[in-house]
Short mmCIF file of C-alpha atoms in Angstrom, two decimals:
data_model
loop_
_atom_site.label_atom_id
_atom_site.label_comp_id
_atom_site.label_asym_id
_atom_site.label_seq_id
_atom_site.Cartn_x
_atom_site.Cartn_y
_atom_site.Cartn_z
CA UNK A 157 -27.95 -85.74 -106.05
CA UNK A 158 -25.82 -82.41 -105.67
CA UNK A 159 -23.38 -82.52 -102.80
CA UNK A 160 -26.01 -79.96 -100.33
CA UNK A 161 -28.41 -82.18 -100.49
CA UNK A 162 -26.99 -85.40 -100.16
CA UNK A 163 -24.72 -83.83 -97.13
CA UNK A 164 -28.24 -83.00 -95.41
CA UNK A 165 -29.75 -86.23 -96.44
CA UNK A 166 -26.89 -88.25 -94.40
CA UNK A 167 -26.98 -85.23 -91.32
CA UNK A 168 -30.70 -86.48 -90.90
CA UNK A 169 -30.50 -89.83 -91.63
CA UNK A 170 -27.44 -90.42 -89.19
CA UNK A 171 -28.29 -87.34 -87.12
CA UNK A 172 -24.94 -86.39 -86.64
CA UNK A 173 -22.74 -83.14 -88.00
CA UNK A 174 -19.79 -84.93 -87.54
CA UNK A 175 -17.13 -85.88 -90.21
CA UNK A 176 -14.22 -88.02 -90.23
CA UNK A 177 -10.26 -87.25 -91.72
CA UNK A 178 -8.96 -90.38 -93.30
CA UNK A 179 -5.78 -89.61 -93.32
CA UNK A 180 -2.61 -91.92 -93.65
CA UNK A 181 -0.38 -90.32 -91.00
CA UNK A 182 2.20 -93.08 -90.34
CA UNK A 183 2.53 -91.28 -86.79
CA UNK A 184 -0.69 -91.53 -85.79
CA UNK A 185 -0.82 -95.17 -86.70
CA UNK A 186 -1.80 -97.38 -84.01
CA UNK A 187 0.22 -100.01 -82.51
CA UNK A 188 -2.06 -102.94 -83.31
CA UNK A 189 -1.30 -102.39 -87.02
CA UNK A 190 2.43 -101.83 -87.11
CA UNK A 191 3.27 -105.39 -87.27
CA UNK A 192 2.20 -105.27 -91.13
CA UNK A 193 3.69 -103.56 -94.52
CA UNK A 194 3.17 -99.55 -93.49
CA UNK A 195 1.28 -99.32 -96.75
CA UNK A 196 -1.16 -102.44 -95.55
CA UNK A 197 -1.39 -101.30 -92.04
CA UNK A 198 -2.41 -97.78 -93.02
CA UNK A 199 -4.64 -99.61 -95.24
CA UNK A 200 -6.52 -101.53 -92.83
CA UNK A 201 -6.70 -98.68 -89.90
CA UNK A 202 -8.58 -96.65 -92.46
CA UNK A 203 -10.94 -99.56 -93.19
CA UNK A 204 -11.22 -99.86 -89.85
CA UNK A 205 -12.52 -96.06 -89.44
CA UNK A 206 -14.98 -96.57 -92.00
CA UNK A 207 -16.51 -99.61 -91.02
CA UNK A 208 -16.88 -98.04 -87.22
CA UNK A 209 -17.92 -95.05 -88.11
CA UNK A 210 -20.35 -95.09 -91.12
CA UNK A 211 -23.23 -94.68 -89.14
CA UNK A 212 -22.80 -91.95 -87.21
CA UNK A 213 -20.60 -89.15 -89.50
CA UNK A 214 -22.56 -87.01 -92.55
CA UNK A 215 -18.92 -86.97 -94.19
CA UNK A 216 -15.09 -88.57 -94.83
CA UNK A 217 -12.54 -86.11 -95.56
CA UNK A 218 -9.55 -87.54 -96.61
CA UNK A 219 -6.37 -85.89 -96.61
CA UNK A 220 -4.61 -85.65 -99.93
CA UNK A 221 -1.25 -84.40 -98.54
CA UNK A 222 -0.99 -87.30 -96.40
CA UNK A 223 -1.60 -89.76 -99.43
CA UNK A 224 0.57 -87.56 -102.07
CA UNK A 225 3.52 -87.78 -99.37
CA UNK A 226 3.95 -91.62 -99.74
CA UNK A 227 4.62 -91.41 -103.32
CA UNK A 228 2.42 -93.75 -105.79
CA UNK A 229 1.65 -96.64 -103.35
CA UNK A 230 0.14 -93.54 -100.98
CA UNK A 231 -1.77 -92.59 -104.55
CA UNK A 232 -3.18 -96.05 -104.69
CA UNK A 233 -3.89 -96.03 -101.23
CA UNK A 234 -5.94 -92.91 -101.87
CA UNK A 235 -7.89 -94.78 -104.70
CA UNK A 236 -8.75 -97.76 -102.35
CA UNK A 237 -10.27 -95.93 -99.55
CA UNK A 238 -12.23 -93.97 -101.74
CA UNK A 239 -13.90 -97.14 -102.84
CA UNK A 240 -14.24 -98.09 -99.24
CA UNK A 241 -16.51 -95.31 -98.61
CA UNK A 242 -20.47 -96.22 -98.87
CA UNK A 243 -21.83 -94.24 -101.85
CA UNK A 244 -24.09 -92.46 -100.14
CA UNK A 245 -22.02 -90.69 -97.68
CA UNK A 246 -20.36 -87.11 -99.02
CA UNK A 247 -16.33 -87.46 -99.73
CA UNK A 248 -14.82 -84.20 -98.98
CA UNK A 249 -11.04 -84.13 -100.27
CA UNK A 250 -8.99 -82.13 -98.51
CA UNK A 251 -6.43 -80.57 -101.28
CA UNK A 252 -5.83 -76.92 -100.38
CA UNK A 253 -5.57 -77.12 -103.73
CA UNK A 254 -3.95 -73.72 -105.03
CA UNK A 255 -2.34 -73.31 -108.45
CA UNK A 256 -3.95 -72.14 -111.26
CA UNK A 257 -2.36 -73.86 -113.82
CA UNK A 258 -4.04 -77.12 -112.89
CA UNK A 259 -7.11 -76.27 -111.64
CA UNK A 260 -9.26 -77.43 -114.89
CA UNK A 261 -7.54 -80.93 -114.82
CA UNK A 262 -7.07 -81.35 -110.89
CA UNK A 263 -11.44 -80.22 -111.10
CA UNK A 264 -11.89 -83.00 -113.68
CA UNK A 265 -10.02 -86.18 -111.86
CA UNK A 266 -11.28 -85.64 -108.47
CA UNK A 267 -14.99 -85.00 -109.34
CA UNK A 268 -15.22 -86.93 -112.92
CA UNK A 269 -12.57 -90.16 -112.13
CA UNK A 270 -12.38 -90.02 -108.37
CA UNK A 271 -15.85 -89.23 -107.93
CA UNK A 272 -15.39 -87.15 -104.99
CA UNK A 273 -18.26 -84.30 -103.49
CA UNK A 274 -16.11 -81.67 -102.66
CA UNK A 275 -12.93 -80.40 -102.25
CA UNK A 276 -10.83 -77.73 -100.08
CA UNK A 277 -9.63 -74.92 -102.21
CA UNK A 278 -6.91 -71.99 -100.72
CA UNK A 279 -8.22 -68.62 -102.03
CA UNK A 280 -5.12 -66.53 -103.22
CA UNK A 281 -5.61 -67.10 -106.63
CA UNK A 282 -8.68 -65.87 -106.17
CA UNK A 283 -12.61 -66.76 -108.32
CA UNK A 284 -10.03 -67.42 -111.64
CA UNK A 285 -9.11 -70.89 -109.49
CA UNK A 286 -12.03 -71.60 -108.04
CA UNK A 287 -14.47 -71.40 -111.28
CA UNK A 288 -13.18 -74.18 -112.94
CA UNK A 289 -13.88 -76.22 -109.92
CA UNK A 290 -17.88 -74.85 -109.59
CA UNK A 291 -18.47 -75.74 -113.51
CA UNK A 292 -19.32 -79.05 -111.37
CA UNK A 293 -22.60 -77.79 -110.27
CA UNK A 294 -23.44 -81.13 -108.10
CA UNK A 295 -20.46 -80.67 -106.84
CA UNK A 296 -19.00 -78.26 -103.58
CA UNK A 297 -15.75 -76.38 -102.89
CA UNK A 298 -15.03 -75.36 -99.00
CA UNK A 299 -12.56 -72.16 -99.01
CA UNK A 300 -9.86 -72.12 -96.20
CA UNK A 301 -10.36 -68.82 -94.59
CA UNK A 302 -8.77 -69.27 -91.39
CA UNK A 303 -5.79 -71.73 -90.09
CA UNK A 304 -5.43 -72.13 -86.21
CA UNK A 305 -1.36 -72.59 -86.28
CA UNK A 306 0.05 -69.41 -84.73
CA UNK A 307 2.65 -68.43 -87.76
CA UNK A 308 -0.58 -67.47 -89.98
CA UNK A 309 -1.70 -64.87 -87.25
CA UNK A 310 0.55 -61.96 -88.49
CA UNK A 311 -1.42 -62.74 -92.19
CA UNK A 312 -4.62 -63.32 -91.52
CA UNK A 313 -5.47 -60.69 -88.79
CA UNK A 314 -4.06 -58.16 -91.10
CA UNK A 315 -4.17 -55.08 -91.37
CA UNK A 316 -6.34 -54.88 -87.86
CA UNK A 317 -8.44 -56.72 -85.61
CA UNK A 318 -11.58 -54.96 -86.63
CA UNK A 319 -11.18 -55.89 -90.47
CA UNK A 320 -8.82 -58.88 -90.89
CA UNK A 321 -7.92 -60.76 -93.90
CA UNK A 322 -9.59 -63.98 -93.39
CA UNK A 323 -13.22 -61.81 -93.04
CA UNK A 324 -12.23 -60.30 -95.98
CA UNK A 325 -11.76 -63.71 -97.93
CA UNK A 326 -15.06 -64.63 -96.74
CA UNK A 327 -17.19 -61.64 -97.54
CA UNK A 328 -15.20 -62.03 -101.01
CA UNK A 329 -15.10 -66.12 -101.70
CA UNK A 330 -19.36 -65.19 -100.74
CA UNK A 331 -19.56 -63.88 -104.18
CA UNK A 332 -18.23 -66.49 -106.13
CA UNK A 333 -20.48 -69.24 -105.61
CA UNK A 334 -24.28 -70.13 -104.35
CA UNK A 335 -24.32 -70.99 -100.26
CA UNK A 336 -25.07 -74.92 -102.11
CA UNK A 337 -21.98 -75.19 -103.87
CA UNK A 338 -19.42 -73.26 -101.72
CA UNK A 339 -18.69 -73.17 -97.88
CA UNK A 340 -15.98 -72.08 -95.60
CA UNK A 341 -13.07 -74.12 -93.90
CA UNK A 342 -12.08 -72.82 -90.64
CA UNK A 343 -9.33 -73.76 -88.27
CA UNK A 344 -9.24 -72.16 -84.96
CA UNK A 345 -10.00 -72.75 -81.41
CA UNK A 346 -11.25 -69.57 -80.64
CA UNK A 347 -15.35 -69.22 -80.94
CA UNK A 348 -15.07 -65.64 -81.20
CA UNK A 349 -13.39 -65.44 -84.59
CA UNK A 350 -15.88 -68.89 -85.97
CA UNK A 351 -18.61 -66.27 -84.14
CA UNK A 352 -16.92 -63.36 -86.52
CA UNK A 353 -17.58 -65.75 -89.74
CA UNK A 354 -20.89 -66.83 -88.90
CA UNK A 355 -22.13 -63.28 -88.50
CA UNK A 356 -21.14 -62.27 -92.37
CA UNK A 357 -21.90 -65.85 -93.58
CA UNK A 358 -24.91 -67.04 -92.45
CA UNK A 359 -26.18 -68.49 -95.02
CA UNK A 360 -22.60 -70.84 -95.60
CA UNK A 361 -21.86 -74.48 -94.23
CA UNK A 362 -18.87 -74.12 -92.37
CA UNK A 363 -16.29 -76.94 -91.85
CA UNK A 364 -14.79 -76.33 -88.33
CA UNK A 365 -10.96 -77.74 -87.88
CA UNK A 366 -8.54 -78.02 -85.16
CA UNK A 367 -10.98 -77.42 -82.35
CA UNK A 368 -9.36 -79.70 -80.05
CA UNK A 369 -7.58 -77.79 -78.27
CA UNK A 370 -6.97 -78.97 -74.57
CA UNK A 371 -8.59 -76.15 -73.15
CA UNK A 372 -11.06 -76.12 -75.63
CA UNK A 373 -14.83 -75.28 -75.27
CA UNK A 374 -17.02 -77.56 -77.83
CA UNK A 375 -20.07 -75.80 -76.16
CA UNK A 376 -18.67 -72.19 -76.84
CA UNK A 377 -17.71 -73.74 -80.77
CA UNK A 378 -21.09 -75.25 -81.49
CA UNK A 379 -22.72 -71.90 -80.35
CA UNK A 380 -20.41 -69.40 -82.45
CA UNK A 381 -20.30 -72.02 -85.72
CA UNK A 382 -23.95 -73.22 -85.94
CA UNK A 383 -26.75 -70.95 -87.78
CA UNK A 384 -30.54 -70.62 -86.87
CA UNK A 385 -31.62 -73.87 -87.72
CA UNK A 386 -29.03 -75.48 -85.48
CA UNK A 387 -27.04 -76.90 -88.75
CA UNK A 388 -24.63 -75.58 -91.09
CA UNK A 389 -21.47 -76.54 -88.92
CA UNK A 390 -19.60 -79.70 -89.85
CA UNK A 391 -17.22 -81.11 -86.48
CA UNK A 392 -14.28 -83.34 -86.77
CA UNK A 393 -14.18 -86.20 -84.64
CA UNK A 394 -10.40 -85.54 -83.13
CA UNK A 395 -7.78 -87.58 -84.64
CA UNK A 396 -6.86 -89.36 -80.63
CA UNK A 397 -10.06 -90.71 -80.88
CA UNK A 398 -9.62 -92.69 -84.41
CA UNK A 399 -6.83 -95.23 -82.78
CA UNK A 400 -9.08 -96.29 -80.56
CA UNK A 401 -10.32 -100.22 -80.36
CA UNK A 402 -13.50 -99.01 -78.90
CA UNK A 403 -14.24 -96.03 -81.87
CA UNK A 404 -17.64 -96.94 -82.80
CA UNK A 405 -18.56 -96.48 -79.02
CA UNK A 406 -16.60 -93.18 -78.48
CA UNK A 407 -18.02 -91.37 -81.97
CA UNK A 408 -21.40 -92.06 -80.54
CA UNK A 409 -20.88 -90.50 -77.27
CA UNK A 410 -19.63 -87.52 -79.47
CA UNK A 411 -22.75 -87.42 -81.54
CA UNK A 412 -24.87 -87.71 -78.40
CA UNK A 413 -23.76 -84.70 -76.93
CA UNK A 414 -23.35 -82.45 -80.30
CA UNK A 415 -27.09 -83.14 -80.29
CA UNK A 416 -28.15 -82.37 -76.99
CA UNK A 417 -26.51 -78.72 -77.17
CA UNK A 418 -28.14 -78.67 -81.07
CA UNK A 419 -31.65 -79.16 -79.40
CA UNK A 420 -31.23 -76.25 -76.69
CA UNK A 421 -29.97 -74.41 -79.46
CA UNK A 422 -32.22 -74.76 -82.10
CA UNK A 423 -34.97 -74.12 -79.14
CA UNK A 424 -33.45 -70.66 -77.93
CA UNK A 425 -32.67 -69.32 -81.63
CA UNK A 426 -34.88 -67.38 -83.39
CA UNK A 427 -35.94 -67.90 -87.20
CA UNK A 428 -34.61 -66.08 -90.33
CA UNK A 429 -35.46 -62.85 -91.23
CA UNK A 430 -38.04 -63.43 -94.04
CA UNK A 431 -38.98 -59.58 -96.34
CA UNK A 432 -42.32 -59.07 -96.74
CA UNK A 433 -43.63 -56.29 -98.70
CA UNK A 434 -44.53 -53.22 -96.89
CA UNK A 435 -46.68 -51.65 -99.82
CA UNK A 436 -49.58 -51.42 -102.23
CA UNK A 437 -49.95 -50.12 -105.50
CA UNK A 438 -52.68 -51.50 -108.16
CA UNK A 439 -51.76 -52.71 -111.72
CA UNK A 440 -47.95 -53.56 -110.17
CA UNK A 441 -44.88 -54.77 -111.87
CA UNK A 442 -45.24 -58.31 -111.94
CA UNK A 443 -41.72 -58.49 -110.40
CA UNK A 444 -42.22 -55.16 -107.99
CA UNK A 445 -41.34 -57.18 -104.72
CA UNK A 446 -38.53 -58.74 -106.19
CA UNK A 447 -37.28 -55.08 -107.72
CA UNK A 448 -37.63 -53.76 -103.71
CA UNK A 449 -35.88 -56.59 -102.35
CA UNK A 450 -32.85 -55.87 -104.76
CA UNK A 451 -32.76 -52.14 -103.59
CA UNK A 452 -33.41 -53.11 -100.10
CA UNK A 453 -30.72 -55.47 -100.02
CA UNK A 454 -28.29 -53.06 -101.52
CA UNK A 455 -28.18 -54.57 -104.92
CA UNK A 456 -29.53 -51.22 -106.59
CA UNK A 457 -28.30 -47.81 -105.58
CA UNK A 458 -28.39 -44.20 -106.27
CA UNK A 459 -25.76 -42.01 -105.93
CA UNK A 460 -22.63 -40.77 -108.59
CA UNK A 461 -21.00 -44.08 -109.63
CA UNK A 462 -18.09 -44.38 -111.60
CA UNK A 463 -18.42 -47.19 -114.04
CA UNK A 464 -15.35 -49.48 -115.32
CA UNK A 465 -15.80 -47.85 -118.57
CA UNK A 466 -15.11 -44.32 -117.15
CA UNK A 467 -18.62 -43.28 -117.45
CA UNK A 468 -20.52 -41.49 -114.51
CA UNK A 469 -23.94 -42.97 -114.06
CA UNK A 470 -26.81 -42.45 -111.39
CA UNK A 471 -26.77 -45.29 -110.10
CA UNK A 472 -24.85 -48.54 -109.58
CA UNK A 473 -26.15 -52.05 -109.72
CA UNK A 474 -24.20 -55.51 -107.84
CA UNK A 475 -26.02 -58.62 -108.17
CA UNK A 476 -23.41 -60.64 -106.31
CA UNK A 477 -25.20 -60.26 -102.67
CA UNK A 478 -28.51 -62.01 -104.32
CA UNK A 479 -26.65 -65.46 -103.75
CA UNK A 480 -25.97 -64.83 -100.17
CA UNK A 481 -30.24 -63.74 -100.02
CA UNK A 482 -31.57 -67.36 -100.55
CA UNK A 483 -35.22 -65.66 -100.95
CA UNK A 484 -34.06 -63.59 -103.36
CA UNK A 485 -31.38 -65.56 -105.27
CA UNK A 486 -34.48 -68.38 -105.88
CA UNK A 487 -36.55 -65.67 -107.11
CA UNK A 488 -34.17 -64.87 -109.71
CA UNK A 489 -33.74 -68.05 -110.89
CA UNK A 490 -37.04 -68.47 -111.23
CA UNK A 491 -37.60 -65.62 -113.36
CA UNK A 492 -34.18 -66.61 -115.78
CA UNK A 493 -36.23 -70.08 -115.99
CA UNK A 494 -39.33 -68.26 -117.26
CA UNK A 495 -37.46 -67.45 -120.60
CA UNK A 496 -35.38 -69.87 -120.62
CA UNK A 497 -38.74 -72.51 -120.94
CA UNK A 498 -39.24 -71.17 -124.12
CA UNK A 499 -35.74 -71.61 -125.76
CA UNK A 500 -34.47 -74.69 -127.14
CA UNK A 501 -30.87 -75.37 -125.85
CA UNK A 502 -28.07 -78.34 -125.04
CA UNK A 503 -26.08 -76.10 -122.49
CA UNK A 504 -26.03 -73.48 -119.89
CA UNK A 505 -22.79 -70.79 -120.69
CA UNK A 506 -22.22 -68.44 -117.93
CA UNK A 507 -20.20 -65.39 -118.59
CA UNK A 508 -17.39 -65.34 -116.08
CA UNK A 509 -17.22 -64.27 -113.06
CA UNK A 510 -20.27 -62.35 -111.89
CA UNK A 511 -23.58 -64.73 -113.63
CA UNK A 512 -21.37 -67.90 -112.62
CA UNK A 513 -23.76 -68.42 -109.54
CA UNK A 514 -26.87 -67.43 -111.35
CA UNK A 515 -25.97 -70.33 -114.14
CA UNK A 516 -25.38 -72.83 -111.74
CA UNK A 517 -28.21 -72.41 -110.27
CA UNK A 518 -30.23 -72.85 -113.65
CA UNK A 519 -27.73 -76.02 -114.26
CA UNK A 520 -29.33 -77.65 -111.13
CA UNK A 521 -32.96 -76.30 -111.69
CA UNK A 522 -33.24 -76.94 -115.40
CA UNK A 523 -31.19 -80.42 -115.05
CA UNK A 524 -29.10 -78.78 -117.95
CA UNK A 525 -25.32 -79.11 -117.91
CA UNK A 526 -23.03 -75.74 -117.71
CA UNK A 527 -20.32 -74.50 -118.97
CA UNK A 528 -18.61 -70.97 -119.00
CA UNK A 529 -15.74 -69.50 -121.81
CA UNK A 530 -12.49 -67.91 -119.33
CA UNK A 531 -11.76 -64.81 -119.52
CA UNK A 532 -8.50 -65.72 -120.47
CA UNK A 533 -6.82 -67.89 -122.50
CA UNK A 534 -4.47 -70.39 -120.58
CA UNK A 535 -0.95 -70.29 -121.68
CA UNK A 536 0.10 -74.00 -120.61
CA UNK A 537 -1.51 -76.92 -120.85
CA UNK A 538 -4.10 -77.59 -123.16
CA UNK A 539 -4.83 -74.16 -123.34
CA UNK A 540 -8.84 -74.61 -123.17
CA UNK A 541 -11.12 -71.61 -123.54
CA UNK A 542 -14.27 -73.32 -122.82
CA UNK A 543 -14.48 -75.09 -119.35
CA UNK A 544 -16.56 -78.03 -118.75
CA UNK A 545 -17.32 -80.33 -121.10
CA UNK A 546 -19.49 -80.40 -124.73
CA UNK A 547 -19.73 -81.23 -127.54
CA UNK A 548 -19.11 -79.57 -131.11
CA UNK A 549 -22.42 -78.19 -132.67
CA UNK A 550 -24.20 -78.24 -129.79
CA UNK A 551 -26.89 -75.20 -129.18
CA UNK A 552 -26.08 -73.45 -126.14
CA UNK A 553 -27.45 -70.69 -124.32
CA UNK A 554 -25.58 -67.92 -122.68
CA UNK A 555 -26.47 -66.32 -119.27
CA UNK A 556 -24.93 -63.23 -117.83
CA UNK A 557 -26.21 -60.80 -115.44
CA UNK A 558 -26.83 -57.19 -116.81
CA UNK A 559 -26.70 -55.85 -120.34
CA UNK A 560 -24.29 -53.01 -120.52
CA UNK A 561 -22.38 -52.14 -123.77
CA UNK A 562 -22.99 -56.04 -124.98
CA UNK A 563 -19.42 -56.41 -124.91
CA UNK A 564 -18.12 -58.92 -122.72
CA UNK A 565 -21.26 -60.83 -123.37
CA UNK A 566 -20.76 -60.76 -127.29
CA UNK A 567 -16.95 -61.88 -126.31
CA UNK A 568 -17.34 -64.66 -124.65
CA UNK A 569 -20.50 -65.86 -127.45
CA UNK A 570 -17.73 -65.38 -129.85
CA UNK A 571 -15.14 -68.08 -127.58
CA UNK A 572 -18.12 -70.69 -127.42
CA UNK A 573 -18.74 -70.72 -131.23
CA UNK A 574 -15.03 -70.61 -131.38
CA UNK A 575 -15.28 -73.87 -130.20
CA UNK A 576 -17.99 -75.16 -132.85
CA UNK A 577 -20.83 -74.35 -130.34
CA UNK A 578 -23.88 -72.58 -132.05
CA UNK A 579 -25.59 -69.65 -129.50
CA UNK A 580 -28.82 -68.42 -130.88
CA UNK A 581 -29.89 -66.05 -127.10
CA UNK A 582 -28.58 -64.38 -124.68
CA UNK A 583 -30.62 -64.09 -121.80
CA UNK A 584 -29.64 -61.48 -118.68
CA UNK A 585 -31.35 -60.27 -115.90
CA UNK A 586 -31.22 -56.23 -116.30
CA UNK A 587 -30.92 -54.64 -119.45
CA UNK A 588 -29.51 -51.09 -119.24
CA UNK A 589 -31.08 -50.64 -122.43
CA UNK A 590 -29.86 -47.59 -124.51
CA UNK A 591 -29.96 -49.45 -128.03
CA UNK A 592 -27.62 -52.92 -126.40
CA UNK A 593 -30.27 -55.99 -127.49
CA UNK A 594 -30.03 -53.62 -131.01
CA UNK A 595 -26.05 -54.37 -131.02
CA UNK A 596 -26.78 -57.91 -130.19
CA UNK A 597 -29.26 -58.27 -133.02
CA UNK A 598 -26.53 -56.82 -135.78
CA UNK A 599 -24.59 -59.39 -134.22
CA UNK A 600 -26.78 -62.65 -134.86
CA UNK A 601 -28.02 -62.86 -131.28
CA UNK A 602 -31.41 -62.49 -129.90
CA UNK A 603 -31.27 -60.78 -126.55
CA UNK A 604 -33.71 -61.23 -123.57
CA UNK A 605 -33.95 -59.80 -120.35
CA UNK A 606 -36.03 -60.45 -116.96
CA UNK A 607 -35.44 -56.33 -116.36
CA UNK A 608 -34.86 -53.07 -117.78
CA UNK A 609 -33.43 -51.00 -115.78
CA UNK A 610 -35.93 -48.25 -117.03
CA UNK A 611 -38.68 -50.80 -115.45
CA UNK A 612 -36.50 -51.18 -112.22
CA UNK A 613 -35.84 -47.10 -111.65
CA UNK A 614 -39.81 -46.22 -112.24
CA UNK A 615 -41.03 -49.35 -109.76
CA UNK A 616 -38.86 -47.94 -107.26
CA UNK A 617 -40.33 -44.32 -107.97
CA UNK A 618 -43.72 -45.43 -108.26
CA UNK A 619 -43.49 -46.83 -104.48
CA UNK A 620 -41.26 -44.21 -102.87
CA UNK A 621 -38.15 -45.66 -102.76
CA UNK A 622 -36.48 -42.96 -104.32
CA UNK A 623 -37.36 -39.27 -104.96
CA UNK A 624 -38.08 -36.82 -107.78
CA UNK A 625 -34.08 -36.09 -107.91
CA UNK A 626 -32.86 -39.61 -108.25
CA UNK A 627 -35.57 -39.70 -110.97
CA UNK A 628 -34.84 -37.03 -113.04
CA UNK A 629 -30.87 -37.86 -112.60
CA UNK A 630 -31.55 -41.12 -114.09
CA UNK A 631 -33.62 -39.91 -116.90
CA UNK A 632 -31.23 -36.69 -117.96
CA UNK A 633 -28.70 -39.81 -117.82
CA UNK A 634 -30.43 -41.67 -120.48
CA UNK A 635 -29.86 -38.56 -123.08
#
C-alpha cells in the first residue's frame, strides 16, 4: 500500500487528521520519567505516546534532529520507536533533509532499512534532491514551504507580499511530483498565508506545524488548510499535551472537535470543479476531450515561443500542470498504459525531471518498479547514474513526455544500457514529429507516442479552439 492510501485508510478508520511528533526532547521530558537513564526515560515517554495515542492519530512523525543530537544511543533510540509504531499507521520522518550529495543513500535507508512512509525534504536544492527520494513511488515527500519562527520572514515573504518565496516554492515543488507522492509542510500561525497555499495547491495534503500559538484560532486554521472534501490537512497534537498522564483522554477531546468543524465544513463547501465537454463533432479523435482539457488547462498554447534550442515555434507545450489536474493527469496515464500493455518490460525509466510524475504514476498503476538515469553524473560517492534499483540485463522501458529532437531521450537510453540494461521502446506522450521516431529507429529504438502534435493542433482547429492564423502558423512552421 502506497503512503496516500494507507494515510486515508488510517484518517477513516480512526477518523482523526491528527498526527503525533515523537520526538526525544530531553526538555520536554516529563517529570515522572526523570528518575531513569535519560536514554531509558525518553525511551519509555515515547512508548508511552504510542500506546495512548494509536487510536486516534492517522500518523507519527518523528523528529530526526532530536534523535541525531544524542549521538548513537539517540540513533538507536530512533530504531526502537520505529518498531514501536503499529504497521499500519504512516511514519512520517521529519529530516529537512537538504544536501544533495546524500540524497540517493539517505532515500534508500529511511524507506528501504527504516521502512519509513515519508519524509520532510527542504527545497533549495531544488527537483535534483528531491527525485531520488520519489524513485520510491509508494513512498511520500512533504516540502517545507513555510517556517513560523520570525527570522525566516525577511526570506520567505520576499521580494513582496503579493508574490513571496514560499508561494513560489509551492507552485514550483507542484511540478515535481503527483499530489499522491508529494505534499507541503507548513509552519505558521497565521490562516491567511495556510489560506494563500491552499488556494494554488488544492489538490496537495498539507502538514500544518506550529499552530499553537496562544492566541491561536484552530477554527480559522482548519478553514484556511482543509480542501473541499474536508481532508487534506494533517494537525499536530501540541507537544504540552504529550506529558500529560491523562493523553489518551485529551487527544480525543482534540479529535472530537477537529471533527465537528470538519462536518460543518464539508456541509457548507462546494464540490470540485469537474470539465465536461462543451462540443460535438462526429468521427472525433478518440482522445479529443482529453486534447481540450490540455489547451484549456494551459498545457497547449499559441503564441511566438522561444524554445531551449533557440528555435521560434508557434506554439509551446508544458505538461507539468496535468499532475496538479487529477482528471486529467489519470487520463494520461491511462492512455501511456494503453501502449505500454502491449510491450514486454522489467522496469519503468523516466527521463528526468519533467515525465518523473507521469512514470510514477505508471509504477503504481502497472505494479512495475521505476527507475530514472540523472541528468548528471555524481562526483562523490558512488557516483551512480541510474537511481533506484535493477538489475543487469533487465528489459526496461523508457517514458518521457514529448518527442522533440530525440535527444535527451536517446541520452538518457544510452546511461540505462550503460548500466547493462537492454531498452527496446520509448514511449512519450506528444510527438512533435518532423522525422524524430525516424532518428530513434537509426538508433535501435522503437518510438511510440499517445499524440502528435499534428493530431493535437487540427483537433483543436476542427472544434474552434484556435483560428485559421494559429493554423496556418503552425503548418508554415512544419516546412
Amino acid at each position: 500500500m502506497n503512503f496516500f492510501d494507507k494515510l486515508n485508510t488510517k484518517i477513516s478508520q480512526n477518523q482523526s487528521l491528527l498526527f503525533v511528533g515523537l520526538d526525544p526532547n530531553p526538555e520536554m521530558l516529563p517529570e515522572r520519567y526523570q528518575s531513569l537513564d535519560i536514554i531509558a526515560g525518553l525511551e519509555n515517554w515515547l512508548k508511552f505516546i504510542i500506546a495512548e495515542t494509536a487510536d486516534f492519530v492517522c500518523a507519527y512523525k518523528p523528529t530526526f534532529g532530536f534523535y541525531e543530537a544524542l549521538g548513537v544511543p539517540g540513533l538507536e533510540l530512533l530504531i526502537k520507536t520505529l518498531a514501536s509504531i503499529p504497521t499500519h499507521i504512516p511514519i512520517i520522518l521529519d529530516a529537512k533533509h537538504s544536501d544533495l550529495n546524500t540524497s540517493s543513500i539517505f532515500a534508500n535507508t529511511v524507506f528501504t532499512k527504516w521502512q519509513v512512509d515519508a519524509i520532510t525534504l527542504t527545497p533549495y536544492t531544488g527537483q535534483d534532491h528531491v527525485a531520488p527520494f520519489l524513485v520510491y513511488p509508494d513512498k511520500a515527500v512533504f516540502i517545507l514551504c513555510c517556517t513560523s519562527n520570525p527570522g525566516a520572514a525577511i526570506l520567505q515573504k520576499y521580494p513582496n507580499q503579493k508574490s513571496p518565496l514560499y508561494l513560489q516554492v509551492v507552485q514550483e515543488s507542484k511540478n515535481w511530483g503527483t499530489p499522491e507522492q508529494l505534499g507541503l509542510e507548513v509552519g505558521t500561525t497565521n490562516a491567511e498565508i495556510l489560506k494563500s497555499i491552499r488556494s494554488i495547491a488544492p489538490e496537495r495534503i498539507i502538514m500544518a506545524r506550529s499552530i499553537w500559538a496562544e492566541d491561536g484560532n484552530l477554527k480559522q486554521i482548519l478553514a484556511a488548510g482543509l480542501n473541499a472534501n474536508g481532508d487534506g490537512l494533517l494537525i499536530p497534537v501540541p507537544q504540552d499535551m504529550l506529558g500529560s498522564e491523562n493523553l489518551s483522554e485529551e487527544v480525543q477531546s482534540l479529535r472530537t472537535e477537529i471533527n465537528q468543524f470538519r462536518s460543518e465544513f464539508i456541509h457548507d463547501a462546494s464540490t470540485c470543479d469537474v470539465w465536461l465537454p462543451d462540443i460535438s463533432v462526429q468521427d472525433k479523435h478518440p482522445h479529443q476531450d482529453l486534447i481540450l482539457q490540455l489547451f484549456d488547462i494551459g498545457c497547449i498554447m499559441f503564441g511566438e515561443f522561444i524554445q531551449a534550442s533557440g528555435a521560434t515555434f508557434p506554439y509551446y507545450i508544458d505538461l507539468r500542470k496535468i499532475i496538479s489536474n487529477p482528471q486529467v493527469f489519470n487520463q494520461v496515464i491511462s492512455a501511456y498504459e494503453e501502449i505500454l500493455k502491449n510491450l514486454t518490460f522489467d522496469r519503468i525509466a523516466g527521463i528526468p525531471y519533467g515525465s518523473l510524475p507521469t512514470a510514477t504514476g505508471l509504477s503504481l498503476r502497472l505494479h512495475c518498479p521505476m527507475i530514472f538515469p540523472r541528468k548528471e553524473v555524481k562526483a562523490h560517492g558512488t557516483r551512480r547514474v541510474i537511481e533506484g534499483n535493477f538489475h543487469p540485463g533487465e528489459t526496461v522501458v523508457v517514458v518521457d513526455d514529448i518527442l522533440i529532437s530525440g535527444k535527451s531521450v536517446m541520452e538518457g537510453a544510452e546511461k540505462l544500457k550503460s548500466a547493462g540494461l537492454k531498452i527496446n521502446d520509448i514511449v512519450v506522450f506528444i510527438d512533435h514529429e518532423q522525422g524524430v521516431k525516424d532518428r530513434l529507429t537509426e538508433n535501435g529504438y522503437c518510438g511510440h507516442s499517445v499524440l502528435s502534435i499534428s493530431e493535437i493542433v487540427n483537433t483543436l482547429y476542427e472544434v474552434g479552439r484556435i483560428n485559421d492564423e494559429q493554423l496556418l502558423a503552425f503548418r508554415e512552421s512544419e516546412y
